[in-house]
Short mmCIF file of C-alpha atoms in Angstrom, two decimals:
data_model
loop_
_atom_site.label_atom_id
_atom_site.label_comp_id
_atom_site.label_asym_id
_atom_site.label_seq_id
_atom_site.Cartn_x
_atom_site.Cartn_y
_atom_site.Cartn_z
CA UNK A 189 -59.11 -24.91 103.56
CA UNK A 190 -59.97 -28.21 105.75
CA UNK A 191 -63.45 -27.50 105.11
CA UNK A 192 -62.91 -27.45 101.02
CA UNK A 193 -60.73 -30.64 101.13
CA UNK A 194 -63.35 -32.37 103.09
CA UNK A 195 -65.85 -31.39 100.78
CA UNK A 196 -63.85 -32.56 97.68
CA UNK A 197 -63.13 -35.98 99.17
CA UNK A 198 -67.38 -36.13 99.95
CA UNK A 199 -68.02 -35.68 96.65
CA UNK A 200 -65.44 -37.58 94.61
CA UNK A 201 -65.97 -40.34 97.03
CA UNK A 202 -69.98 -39.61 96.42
CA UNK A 203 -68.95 -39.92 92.49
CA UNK A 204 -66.63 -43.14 92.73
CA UNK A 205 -69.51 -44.98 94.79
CA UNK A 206 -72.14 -43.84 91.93
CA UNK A 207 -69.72 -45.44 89.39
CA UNK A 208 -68.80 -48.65 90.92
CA UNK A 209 -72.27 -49.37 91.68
CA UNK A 210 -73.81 -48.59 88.06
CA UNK A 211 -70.42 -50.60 86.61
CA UNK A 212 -70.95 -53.44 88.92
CA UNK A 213 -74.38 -53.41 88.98
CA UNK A 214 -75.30 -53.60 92.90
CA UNK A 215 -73.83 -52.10 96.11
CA UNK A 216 -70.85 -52.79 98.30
CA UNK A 217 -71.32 -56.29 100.50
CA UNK A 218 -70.55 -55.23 104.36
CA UNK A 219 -67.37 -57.62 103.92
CA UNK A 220 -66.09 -55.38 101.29
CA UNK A 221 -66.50 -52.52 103.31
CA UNK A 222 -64.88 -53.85 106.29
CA UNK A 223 -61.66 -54.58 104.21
CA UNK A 224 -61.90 -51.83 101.94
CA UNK A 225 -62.96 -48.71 103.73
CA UNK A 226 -62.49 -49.07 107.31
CA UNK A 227 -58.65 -49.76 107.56
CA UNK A 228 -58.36 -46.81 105.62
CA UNK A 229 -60.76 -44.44 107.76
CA UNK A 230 -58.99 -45.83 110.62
CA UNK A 231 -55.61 -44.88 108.94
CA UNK A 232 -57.05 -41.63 107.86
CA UNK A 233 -58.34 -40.78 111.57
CA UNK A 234 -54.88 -41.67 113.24
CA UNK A 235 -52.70 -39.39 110.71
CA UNK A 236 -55.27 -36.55 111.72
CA UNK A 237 -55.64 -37.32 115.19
CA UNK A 238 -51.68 -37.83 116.01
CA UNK A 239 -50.96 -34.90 113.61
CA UNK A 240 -52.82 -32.63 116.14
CA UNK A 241 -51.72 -33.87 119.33
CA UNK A 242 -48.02 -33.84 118.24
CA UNK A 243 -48.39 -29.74 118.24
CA UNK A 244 -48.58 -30.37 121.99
CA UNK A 245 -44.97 -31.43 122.42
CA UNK A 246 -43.24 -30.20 119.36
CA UNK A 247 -43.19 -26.89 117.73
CA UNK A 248 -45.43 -25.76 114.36
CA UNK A 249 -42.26 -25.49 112.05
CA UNK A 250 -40.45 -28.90 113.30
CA UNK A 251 -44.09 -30.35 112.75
CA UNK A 252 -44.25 -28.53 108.99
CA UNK A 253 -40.85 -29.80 108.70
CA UNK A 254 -41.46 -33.94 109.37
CA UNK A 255 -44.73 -33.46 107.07
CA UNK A 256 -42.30 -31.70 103.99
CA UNK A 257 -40.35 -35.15 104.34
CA UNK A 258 -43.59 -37.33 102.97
CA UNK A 259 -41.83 -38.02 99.88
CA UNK A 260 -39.06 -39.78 101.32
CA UNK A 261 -41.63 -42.61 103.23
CA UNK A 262 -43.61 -42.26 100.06
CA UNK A 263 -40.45 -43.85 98.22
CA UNK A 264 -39.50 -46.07 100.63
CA UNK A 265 -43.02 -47.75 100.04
CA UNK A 266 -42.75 -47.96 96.99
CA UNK A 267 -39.93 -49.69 96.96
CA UNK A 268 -40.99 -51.92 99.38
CA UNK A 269 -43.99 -52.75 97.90
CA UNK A 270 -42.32 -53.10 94.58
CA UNK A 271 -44.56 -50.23 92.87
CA UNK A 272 -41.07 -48.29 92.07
CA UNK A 273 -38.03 -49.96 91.11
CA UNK A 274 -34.89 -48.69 92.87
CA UNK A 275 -32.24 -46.76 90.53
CA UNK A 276 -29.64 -44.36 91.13
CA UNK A 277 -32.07 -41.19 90.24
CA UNK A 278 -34.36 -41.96 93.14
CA UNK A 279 -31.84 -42.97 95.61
CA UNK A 280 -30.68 -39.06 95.15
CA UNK A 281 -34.03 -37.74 95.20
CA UNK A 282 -34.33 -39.27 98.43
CA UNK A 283 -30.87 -37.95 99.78
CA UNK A 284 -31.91 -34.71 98.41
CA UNK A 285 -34.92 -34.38 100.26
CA UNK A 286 -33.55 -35.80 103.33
CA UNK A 287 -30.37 -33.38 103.40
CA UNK A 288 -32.97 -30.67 103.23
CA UNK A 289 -35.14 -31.43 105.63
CA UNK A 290 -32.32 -32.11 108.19
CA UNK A 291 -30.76 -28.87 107.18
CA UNK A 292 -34.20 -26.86 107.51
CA UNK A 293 -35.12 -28.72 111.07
CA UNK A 294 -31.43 -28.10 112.45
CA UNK A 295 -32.17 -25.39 114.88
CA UNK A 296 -35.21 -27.20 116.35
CA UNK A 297 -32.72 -30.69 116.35
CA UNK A 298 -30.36 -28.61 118.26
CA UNK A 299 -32.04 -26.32 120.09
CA UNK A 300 -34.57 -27.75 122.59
CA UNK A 301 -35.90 -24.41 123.68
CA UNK A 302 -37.38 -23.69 120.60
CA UNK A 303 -40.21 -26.71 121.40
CA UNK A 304 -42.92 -26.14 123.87
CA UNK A 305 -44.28 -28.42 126.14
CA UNK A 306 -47.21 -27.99 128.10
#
C-alpha cells in the first residue's frame, strides 16, 4: 500500500510541476525550492522516520491509536493559524475525538506491560 501511495504522490507531484511550469512559463529558481520543497521533505522524512522508530518503545495499537487522534492537531492548527474559526461545533468535535481516543488507548495508558521495549 506504501508502494501505491508513493507512486501517487510521484505522479501528481510529476503533474503539478508540468502545470506550474507551462502556467508560469519557466522552472522553479533553487531559492524557491529551498523554501518551498525542502522544509516539507524534511517534515515529511521526520513524520516517517519517528513514526517507525516509535514501534520500538511503544506498542502497534497505542501507536494506531496517537495516529487516529490527527484530527484533533489538525484543528488546533487551524485555529491557530486562523484557517478555521473556533465555534461551539468544533470545540465538540474535538472533545469527541479526544474522549475516544483516551477511552480506546486506556488499557495501554494503564497497563505498562502491554508496551514492549527492546
Amino acid at each position: 500500500m506504501n508502494t501505491v501511495h508513493f507512486a501517487m504522490q510521484a505522479v501528481f507531484s510529476r503533474l503539478i510541476l508540468w502545470y506550474w511550469s507551462m502556467k508560469s512559463g519557466g522552472t522553479m529558481s533553487w531559492t524557491d525550492y529551498f523554501i518551498r520543497v525542502v522544509p516539507t521533505a524534511i517534515a515529511t522524512a521526520l513524520d516517517i522516520n519517528l513514526s517507525n522508530a516509535s514501534l520500538v518503545f511503544i506498542s502497534v495499537t497505542f501507536a494506531t491509536m496517537c495516529k487516529s487522534a490527527s484530527p484533533i492537531f489538525l484543528l488546533l492548527f487551524a485555529f491557530a493559524f486562523r484557517l478555521e474559526s473556533l465555534s461551539i461545533k468544533l470545540l465538540g468535535i474535538i472533545l469527541v475525538i479526544s474522549i475516544g481516543v483516551l477511552l480506546t488507548g486506556w488499557g495501554d495508558f494503564t497497563n505498562t506491560s502491554t508496551a514492549h521495549y527492546y
